[in-house]
Short mmCIF file of C-alpha atoms in Angstrom, two decimals:
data_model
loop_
_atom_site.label_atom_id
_atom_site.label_comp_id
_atom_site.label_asym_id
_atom_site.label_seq_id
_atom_site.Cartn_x
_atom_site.Cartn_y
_atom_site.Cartn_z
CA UNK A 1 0.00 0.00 0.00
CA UNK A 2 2.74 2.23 0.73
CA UNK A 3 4.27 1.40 -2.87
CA UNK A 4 1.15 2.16 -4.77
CA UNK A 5 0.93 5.75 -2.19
CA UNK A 6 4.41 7.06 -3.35
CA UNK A 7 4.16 6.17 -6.91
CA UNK A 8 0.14 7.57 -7.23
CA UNK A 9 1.86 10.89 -5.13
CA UNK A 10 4.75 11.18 -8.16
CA UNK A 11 2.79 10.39 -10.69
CA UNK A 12 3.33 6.69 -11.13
CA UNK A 13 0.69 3.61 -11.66
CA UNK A 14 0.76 0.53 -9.77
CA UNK A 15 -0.27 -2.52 -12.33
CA UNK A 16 -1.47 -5.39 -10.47
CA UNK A 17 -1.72 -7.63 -13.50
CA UNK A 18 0.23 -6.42 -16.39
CA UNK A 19 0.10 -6.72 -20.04
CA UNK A 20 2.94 -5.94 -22.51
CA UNK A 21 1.80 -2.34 -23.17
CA UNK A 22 0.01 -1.43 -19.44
CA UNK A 23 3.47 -0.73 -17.62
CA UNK A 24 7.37 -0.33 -17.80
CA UNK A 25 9.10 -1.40 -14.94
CA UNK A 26 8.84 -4.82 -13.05
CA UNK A 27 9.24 -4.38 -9.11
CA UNK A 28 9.91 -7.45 -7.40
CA UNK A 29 12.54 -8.83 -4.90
CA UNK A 30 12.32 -12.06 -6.07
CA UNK A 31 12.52 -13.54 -9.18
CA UNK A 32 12.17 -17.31 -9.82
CA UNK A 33 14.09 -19.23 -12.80
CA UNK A 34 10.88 -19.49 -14.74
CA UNK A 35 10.28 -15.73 -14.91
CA UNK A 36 14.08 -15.54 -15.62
CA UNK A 37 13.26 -17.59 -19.02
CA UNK A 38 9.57 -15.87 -19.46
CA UNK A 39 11.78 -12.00 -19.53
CA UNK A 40 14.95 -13.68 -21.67
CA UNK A 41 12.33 -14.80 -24.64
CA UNK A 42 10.51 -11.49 -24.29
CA UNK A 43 11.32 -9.08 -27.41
CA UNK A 44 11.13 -6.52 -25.52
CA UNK A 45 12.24 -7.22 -21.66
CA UNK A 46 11.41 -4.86 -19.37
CA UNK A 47 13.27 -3.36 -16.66
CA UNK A 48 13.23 -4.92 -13.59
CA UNK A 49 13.71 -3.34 -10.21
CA UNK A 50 13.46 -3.66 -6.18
CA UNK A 51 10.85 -2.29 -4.16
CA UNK A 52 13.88 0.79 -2.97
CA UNK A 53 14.31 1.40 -6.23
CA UNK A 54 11.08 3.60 -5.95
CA UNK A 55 12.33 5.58 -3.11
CA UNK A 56 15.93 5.96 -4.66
CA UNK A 57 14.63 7.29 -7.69
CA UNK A 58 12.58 10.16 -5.95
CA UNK A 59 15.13 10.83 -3.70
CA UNK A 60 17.31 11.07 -7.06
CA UNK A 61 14.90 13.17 -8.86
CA UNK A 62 14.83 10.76 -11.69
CA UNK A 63 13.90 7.10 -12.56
CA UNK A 64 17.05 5.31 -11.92
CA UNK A 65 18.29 2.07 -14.31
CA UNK A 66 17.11 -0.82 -13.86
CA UNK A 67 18.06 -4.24 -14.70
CA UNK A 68 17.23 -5.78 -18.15
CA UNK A 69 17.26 -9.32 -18.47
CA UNK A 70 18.73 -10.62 -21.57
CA UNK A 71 19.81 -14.24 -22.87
CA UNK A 72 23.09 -13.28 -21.40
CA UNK A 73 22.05 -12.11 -18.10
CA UNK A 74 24.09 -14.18 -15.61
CA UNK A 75 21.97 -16.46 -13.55
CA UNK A 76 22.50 -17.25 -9.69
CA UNK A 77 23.60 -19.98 -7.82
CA UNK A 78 20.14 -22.51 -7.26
CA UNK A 79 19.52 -22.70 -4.09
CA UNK A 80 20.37 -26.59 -2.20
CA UNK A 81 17.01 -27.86 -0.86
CA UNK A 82 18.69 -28.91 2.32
CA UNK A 83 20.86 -25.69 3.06
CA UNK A 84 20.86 -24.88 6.33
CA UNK A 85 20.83 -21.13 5.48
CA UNK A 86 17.84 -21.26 3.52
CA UNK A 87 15.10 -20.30 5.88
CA UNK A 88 11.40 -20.47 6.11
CA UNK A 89 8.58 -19.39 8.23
CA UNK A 90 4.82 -21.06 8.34
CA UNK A 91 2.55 -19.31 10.34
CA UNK A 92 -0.76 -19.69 10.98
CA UNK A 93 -3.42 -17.72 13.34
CA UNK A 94 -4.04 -20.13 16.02
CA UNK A 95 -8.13 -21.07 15.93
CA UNK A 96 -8.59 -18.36 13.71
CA UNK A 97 -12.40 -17.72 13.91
CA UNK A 98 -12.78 -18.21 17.58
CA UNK A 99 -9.84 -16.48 17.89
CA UNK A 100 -11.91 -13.38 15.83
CA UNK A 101 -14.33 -13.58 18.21
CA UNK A 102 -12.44 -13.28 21.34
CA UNK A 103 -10.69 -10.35 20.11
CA UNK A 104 -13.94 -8.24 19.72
CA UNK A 105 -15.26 -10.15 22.82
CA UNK A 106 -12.68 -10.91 25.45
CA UNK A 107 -15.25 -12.43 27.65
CA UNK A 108 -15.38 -15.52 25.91
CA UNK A 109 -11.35 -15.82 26.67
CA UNK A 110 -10.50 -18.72 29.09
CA UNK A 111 -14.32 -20.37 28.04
CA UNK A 112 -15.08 -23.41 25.44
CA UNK A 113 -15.84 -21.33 22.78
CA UNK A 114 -16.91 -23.15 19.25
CA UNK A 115 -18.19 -21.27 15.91
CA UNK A 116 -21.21 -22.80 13.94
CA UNK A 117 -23.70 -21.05 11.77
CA UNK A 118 -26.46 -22.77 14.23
CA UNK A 119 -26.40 -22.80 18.48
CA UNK A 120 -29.28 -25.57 18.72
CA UNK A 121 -29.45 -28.16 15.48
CA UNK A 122 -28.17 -30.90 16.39
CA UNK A 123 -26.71 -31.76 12.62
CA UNK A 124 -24.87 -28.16 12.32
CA UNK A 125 -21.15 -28.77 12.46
CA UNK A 126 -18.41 -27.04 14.72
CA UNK A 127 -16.18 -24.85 12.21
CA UNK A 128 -13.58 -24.10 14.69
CA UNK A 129 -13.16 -24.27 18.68
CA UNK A 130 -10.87 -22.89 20.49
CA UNK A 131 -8.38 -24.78 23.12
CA UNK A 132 -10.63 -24.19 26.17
CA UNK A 133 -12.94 -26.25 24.25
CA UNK A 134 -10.51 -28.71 22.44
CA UNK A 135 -9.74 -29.70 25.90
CA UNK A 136 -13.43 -31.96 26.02
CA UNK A 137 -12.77 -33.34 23.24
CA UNK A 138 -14.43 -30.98 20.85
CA UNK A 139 -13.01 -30.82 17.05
CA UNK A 140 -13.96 -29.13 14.32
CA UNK A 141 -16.71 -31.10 11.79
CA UNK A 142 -18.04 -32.41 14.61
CA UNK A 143 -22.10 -32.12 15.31
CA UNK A 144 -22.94 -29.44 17.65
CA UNK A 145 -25.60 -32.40 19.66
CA UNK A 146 -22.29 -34.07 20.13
CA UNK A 147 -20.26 -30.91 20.97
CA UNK A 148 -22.89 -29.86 23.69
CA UNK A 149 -22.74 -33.62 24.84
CA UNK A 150 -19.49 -33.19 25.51
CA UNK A 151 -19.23 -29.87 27.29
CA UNK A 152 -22.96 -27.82 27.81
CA UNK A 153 -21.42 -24.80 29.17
CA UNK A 154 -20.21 -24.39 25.12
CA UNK A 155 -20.18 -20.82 23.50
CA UNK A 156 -21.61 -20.99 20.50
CA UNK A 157 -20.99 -18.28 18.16
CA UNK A 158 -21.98 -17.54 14.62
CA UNK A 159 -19.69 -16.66 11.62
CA UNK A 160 -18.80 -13.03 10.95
CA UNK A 161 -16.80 -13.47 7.71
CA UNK A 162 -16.80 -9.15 7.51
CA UNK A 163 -14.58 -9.50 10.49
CA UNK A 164 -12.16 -12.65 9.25
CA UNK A 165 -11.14 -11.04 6.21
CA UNK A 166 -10.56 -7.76 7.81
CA UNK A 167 -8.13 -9.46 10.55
CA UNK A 168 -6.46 -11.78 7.94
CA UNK A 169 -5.87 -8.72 5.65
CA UNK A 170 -4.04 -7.31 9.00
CA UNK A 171 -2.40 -10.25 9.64
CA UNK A 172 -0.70 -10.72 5.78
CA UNK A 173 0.07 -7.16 5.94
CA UNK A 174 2.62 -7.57 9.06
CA UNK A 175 3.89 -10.75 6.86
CA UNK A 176 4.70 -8.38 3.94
CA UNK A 177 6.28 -5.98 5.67
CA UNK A 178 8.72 -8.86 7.72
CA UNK A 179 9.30 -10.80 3.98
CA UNK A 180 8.15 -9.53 0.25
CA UNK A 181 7.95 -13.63 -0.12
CA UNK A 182 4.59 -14.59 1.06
CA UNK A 183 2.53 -17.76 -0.12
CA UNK A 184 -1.10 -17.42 0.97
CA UNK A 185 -2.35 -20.93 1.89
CA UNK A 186 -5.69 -20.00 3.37
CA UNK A 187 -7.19 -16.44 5.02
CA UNK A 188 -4.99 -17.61 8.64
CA UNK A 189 -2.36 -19.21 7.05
CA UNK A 190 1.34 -18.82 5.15
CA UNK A 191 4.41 -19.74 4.23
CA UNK A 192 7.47 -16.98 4.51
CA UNK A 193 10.82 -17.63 2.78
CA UNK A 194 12.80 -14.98 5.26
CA UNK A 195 16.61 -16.20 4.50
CA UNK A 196 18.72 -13.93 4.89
CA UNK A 197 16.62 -11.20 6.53
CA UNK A 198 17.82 -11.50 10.57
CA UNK A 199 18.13 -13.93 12.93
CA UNK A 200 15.28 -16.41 12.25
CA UNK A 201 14.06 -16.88 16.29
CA UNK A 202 14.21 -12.79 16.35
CA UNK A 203 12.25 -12.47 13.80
CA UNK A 204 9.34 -14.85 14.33
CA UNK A 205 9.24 -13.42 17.73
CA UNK A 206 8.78 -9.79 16.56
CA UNK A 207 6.45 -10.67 13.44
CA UNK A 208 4.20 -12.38 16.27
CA UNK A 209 4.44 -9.03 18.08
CA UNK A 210 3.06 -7.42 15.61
CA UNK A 211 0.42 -9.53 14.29
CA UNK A 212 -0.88 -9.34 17.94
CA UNK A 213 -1.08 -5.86 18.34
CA UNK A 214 -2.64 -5.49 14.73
CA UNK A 215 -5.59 -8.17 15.18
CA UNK A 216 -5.55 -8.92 18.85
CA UNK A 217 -4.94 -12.71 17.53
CA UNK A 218 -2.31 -15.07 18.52
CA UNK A 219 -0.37 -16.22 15.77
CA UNK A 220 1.94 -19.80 15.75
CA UNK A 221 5.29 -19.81 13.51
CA UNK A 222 7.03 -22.84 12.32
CA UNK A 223 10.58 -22.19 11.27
CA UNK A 224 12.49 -24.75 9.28
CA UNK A 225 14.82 -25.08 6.29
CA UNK A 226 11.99 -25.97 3.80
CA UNK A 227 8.18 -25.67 3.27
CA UNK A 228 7.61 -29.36 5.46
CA UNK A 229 9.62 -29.01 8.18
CA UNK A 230 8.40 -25.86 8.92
CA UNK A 231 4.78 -26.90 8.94
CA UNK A 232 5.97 -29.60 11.28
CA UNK A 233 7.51 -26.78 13.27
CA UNK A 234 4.18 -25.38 13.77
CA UNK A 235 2.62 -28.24 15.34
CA UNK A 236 5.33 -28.19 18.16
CA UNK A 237 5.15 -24.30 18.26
CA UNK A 238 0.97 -24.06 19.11
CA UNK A 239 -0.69 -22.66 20.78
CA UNK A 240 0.57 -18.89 20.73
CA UNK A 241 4.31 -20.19 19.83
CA UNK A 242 7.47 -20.82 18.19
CA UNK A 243 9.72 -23.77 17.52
CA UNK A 244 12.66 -23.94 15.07
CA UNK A 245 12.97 -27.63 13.52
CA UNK A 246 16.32 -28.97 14.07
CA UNK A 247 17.48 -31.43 11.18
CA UNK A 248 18.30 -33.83 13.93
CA UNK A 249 14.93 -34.29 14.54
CA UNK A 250 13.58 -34.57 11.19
CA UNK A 251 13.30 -39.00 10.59
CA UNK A 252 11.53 -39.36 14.01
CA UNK A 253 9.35 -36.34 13.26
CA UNK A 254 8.14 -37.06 9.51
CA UNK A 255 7.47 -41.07 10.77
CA UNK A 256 4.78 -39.96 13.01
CA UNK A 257 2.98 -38.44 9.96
CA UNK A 258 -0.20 -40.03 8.05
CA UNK A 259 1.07 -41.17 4.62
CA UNK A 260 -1.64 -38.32 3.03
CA UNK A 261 0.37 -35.40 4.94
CA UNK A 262 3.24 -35.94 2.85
CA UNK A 263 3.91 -33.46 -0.27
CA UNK A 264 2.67 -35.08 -3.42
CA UNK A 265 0.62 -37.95 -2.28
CA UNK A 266 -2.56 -37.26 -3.25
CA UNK A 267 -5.48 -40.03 -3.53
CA UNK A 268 -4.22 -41.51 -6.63
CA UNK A 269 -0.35 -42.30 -4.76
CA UNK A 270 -2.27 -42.88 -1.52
CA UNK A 271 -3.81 -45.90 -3.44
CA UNK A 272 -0.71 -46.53 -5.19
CA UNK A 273 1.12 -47.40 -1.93
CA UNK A 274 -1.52 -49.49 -0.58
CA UNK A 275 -1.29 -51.83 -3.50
CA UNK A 276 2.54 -52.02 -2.16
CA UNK A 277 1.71 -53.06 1.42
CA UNK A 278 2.50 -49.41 2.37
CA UNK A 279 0.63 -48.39 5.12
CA UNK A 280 2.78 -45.84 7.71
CA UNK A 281 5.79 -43.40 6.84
CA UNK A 282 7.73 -45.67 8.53
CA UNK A 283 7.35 -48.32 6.36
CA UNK A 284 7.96 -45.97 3.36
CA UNK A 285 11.44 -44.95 4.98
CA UNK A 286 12.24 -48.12 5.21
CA UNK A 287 12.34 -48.38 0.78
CA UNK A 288 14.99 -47.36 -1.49
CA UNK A 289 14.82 -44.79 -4.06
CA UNK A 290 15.41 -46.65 -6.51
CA UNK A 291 12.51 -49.31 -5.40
CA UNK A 292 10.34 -46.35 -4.79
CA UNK A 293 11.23 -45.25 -8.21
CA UNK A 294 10.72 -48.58 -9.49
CA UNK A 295 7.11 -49.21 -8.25
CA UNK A 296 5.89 -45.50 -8.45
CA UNK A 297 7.46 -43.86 -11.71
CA UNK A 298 11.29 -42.05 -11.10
CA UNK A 299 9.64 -38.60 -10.43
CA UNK A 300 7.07 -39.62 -7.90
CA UNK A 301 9.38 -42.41 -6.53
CA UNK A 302 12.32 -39.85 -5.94
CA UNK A 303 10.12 -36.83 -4.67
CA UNK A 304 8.67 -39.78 -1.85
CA UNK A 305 12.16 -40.43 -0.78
CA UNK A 306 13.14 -37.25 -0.37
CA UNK A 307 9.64 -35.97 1.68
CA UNK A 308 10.39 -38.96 4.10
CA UNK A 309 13.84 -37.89 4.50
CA UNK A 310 12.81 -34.45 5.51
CA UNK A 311 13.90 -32.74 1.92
CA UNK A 312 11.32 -30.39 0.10
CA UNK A 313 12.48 -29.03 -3.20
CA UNK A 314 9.47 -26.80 -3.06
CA UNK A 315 9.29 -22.77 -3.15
CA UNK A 316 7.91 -19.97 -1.35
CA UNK A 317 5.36 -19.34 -4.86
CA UNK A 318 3.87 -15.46 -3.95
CA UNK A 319 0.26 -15.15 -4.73
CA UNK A 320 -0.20 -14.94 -8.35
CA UNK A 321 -2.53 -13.36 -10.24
CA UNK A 322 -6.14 -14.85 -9.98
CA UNK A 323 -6.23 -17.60 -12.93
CA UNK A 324 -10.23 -18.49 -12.20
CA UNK A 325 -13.26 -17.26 -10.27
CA UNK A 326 -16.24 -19.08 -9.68
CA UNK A 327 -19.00 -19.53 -6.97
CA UNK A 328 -20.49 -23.17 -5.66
CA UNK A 329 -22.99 -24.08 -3.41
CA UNK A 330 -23.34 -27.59 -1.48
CA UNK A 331 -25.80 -27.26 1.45
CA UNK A 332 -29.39 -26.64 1.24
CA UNK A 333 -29.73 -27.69 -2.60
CA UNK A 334 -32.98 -29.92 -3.08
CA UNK A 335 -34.46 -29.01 -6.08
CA UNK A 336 -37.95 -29.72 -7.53
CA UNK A 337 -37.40 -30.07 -11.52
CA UNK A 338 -35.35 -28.70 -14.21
CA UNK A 339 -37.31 -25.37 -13.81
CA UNK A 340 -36.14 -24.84 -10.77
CA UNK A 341 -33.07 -26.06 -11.33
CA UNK A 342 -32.45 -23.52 -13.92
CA UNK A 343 -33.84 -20.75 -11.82
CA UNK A 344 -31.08 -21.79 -9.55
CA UNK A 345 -27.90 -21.75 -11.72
CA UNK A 346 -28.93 -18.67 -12.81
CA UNK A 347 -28.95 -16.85 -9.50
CA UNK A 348 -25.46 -18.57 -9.16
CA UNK A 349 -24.40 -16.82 -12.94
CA UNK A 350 -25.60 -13.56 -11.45
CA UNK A 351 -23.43 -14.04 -8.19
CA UNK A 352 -20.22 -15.10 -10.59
CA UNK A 353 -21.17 -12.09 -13.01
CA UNK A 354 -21.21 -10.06 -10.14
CA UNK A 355 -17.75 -10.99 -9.07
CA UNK A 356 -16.23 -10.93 -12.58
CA UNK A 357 -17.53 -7.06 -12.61
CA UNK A 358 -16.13 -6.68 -9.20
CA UNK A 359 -12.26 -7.68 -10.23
CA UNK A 360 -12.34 -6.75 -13.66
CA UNK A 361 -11.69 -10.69 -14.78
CA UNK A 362 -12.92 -12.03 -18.33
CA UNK A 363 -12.69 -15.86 -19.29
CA UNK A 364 -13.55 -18.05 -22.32
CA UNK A 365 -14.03 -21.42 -20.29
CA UNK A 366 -16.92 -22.22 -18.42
CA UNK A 367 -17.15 -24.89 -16.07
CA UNK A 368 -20.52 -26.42 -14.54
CA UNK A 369 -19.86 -28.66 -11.62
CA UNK A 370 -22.73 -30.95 -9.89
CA UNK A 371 -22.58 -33.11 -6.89
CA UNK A 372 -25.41 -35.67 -7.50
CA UNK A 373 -26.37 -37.89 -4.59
CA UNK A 374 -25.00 -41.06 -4.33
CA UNK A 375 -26.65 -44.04 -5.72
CA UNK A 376 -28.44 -45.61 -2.81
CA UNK A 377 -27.50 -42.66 -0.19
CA UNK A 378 -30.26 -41.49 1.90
CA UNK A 379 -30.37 -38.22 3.19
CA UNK A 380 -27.35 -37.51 5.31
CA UNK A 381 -26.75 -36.67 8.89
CA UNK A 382 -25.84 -33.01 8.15
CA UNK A 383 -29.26 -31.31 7.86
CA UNK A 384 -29.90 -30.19 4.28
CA UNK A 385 -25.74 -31.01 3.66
CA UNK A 386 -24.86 -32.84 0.30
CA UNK A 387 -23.66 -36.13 1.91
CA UNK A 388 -22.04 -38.62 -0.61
CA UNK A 389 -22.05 -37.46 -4.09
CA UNK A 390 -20.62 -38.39 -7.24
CA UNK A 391 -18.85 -35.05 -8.71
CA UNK A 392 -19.94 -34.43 -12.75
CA UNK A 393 -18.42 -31.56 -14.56
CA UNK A 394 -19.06 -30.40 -17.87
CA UNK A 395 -16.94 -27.45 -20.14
CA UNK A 396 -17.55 -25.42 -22.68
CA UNK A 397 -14.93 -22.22 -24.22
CA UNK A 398 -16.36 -19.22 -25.94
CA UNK A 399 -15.36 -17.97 -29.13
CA UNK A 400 -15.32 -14.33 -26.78
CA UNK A 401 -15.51 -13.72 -23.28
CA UNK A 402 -19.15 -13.53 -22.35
CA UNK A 403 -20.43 -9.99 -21.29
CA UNK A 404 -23.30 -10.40 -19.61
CA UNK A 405 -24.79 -12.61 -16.68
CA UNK A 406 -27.56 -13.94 -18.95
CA UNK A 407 -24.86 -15.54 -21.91
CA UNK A 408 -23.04 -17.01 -18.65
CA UNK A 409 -26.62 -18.47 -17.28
CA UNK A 410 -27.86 -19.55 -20.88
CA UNK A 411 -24.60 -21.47 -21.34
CA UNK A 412 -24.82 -22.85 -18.15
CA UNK A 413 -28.06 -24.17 -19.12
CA UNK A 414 -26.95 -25.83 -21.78
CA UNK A 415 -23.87 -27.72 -19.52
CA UNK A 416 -26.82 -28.80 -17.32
CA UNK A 417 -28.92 -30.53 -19.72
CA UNK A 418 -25.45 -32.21 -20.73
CA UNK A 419 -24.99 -33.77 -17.88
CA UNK A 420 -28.22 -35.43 -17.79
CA UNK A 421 -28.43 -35.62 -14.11
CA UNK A 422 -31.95 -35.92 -12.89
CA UNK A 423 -32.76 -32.10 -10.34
CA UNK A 424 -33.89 -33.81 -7.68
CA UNK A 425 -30.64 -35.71 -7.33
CA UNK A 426 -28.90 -32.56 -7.60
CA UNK A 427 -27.27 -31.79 -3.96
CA UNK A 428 -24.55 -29.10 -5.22
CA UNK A 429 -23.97 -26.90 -7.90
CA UNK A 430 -20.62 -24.86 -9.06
CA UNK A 431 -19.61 -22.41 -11.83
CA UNK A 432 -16.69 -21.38 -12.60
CA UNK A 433 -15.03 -19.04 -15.37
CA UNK A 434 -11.44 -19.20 -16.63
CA UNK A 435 -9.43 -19.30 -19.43
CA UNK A 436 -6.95 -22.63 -20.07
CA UNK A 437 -4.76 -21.48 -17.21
CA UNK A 438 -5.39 -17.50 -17.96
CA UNK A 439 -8.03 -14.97 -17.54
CA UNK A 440 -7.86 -11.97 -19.37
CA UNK A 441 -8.35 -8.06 -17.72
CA UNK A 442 -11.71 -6.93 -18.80
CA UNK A 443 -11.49 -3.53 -20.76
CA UNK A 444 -11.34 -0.83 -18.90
CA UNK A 445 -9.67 -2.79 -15.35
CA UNK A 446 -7.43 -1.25 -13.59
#
């Protein structure tokens, strides 16, 4: 914000997503191999600069050089996965929407507090609890009948999203200000590639500090040499703490992981590994590479052996420019016919037009996704929730990016009556615009 201030106050623009004729100087502190490549094939690379270059060149009284990239523009060293001067944060806001709620209400601090859009169904679910009310036992997804089983004296507090996003947009701005590398992984939590930038126990301390006095929130921090270690970190660090992951510890602390929190293993691997007799990390450690490699494919095989080892080749990725937008909806749909059925996707077009106007985005591809109930599923436990569904999807691309809600509901339509799935069967629905991996500024965006 403070960027964008100096360069509206002398005259500058600030581009958020740039297009080869919208700006003419490329501010960044980091710069990843990839973009290296993208700016060497460019035929006309532009200039690219740090975030002081800005306040050099007013204090200067002039736009100083900057740095063109070129096929002969030296490249540095890559960075070894397992350096121990390579250093990276995870943080995340510890029970982030109680923990909203205490801050506007510190009352409820020091009492099971839980958040649930309902205080007396018994088939609403606990979104979050806080550790007064962990300590009975209670979890998030769990019923609130059960919950108040459990503990009666529970708080039970509704959602106030207004107030989450206003706290998390607090919260990332203290990260930016500690690192200019930030990977958003969810509105309470990131990773933080700080190396180099002070004495890594220092600086979690103060960037706690601050996120505190900005939200009134405690805030956990992970610190290890790579993306999984430090997201181990952070499960010895909560509540309200810090730990620092020593590479000592790292075999006995990845074996007491579940197979699915390692990087890469998805459901496909997870099933993969089963098929092997695979059931524990510890039984994975116990393989060679080059059986791992053998059995799962040399990329997959290799990247398992390393994650089990404690090595992550993986990157602090900043957030990137938004690459789809969509809306979905999977509680409460019961629908009566195709009529209504139609009447519905077309209040969800409206809601995805409305967002599309909001940032400015344009896509060709539209994407209709249904959850259809189960064949042989009853109605579930959840009270008007989908329960288990069978996901269907259908595509379509525009020759031009629609302009209007009604082209997005008509083709929508259309997607439906592909799918052939009877409305009453229906128990979610999901649109979604994009463009092959890019969506395009509307005319006239900023």
């Amino acid at each position: 914000m403070e960027i964008k201030a100096l360069m509206a106050e002398h005259g500058g623009v600030f581009v958020t997503y740039p297009t080869p004729s919208n700006h003419t100087h490329i501010i960044c502190n980091h710069l990843t191999a990839a973009k290296v490549k993208q700016f060497e094939r460019s035929r006309a690379p532009k200039p690219v600069v740090r975030a002081d270059w800005i306040t050099d060149s007013i204090e200067a009284g002039r736009l100083l050089p900057g740095l063109i990239l070129s096929g002969n523009w030296p490249k540095g060293p890559t960075p070894n996965p397992r350096a121990a001067d390579r250093t990276i944060f995870h943080v995340d806001l510890d029970c982030f929407f109680a923990s909203a709620i205490e801050a506007d209400h510190p009352i409820f601090r020091g009492k099971p507090l839980a958040i649930s859009h309902s205080n007396n169904r018994g088939t609403a679910e606990v979104s979050s609890a806080n550790y007064e009310a962990r300590k009975y036992g209670i979890r998030a997804g769990m019923m609130m009948a059960t919950a108040k089983s459990l503990c009666p004296d529970l708080i039970v507090a509704p959602y106030n999203f207004d107030r989450y996003q206003q706290i998390s947009e607090e919260a990332y701005r203290e990260m930016m200000r500690c690192s200019s590398c930030v990977q958003p992984l969810s509105c309470d939590e990131a990773f933080m590639d700080v190396t180099g930038l002070g004495e890594p126990s220092a600086l979690a301390e103060s960037l706690r500090a601050a996120i505190l006095k900005a939200t009134a929130c405690t805030v956990s921090v992970g610190i290890g040499p790579n993306l999984l270690l430090a997201r181990l970190a952070t499960k010895r660090a909560k509540p309200d703490g810090q730990h620092r992951m020593d590479e000592g510890d790292v075999m006995a602390t990845v074996a007491g992981l579940a197979l699915g929190d390692l990087p890469g293993v998805g459901w496909a691997t997870a099933k993969r590994l089963e098929e092997l007799g695979i059931s524990s990390v510890v039984e994975l450690q116990t393989w060679s590479k080059e059986r791992l490699q053998a059995s799962l494919g040399e990329k997959t095989g290799r990247a398992l052996w390393e994650a089990v080892r404690g090595i992550d080749r993986r990157q602090v990725i900043p957030v990137a420019p938004r690459r789809s937008l969509g809306a979905e909806v999977n509680w409460g749909v019961r629908l009566d016919g195709q009529a209504d059925a139609e009447r519905f996707v077309l209040q969800l077009a409206n809601e995805v037009w409305a967002r599309l106007e909001a940032t400015g985005l344009r896509g060709r591809c539209l994407t209709l996704k249904i959850k259809k109930r189960r064949e042989g599923e009853g109605e579930p436990m959840k009270f008007l929730g989908c329960g288990i569904c069978d996901n269907l999807s259908r595509s379509l691309t525009f020759a031009r990016a629609p302009e209007s809600a009604a082209a997005l509901h008509e083709a929508a339509c259309e997607l439906l009556r592909g799918i052939n799935c009877p409305p009453t069967e229906i128990r979610g629905i999901g649109l979604n615009v994009g463009d092959g991996g890019r969506v395009d500024r509307a005319v006239g965006g900023v």
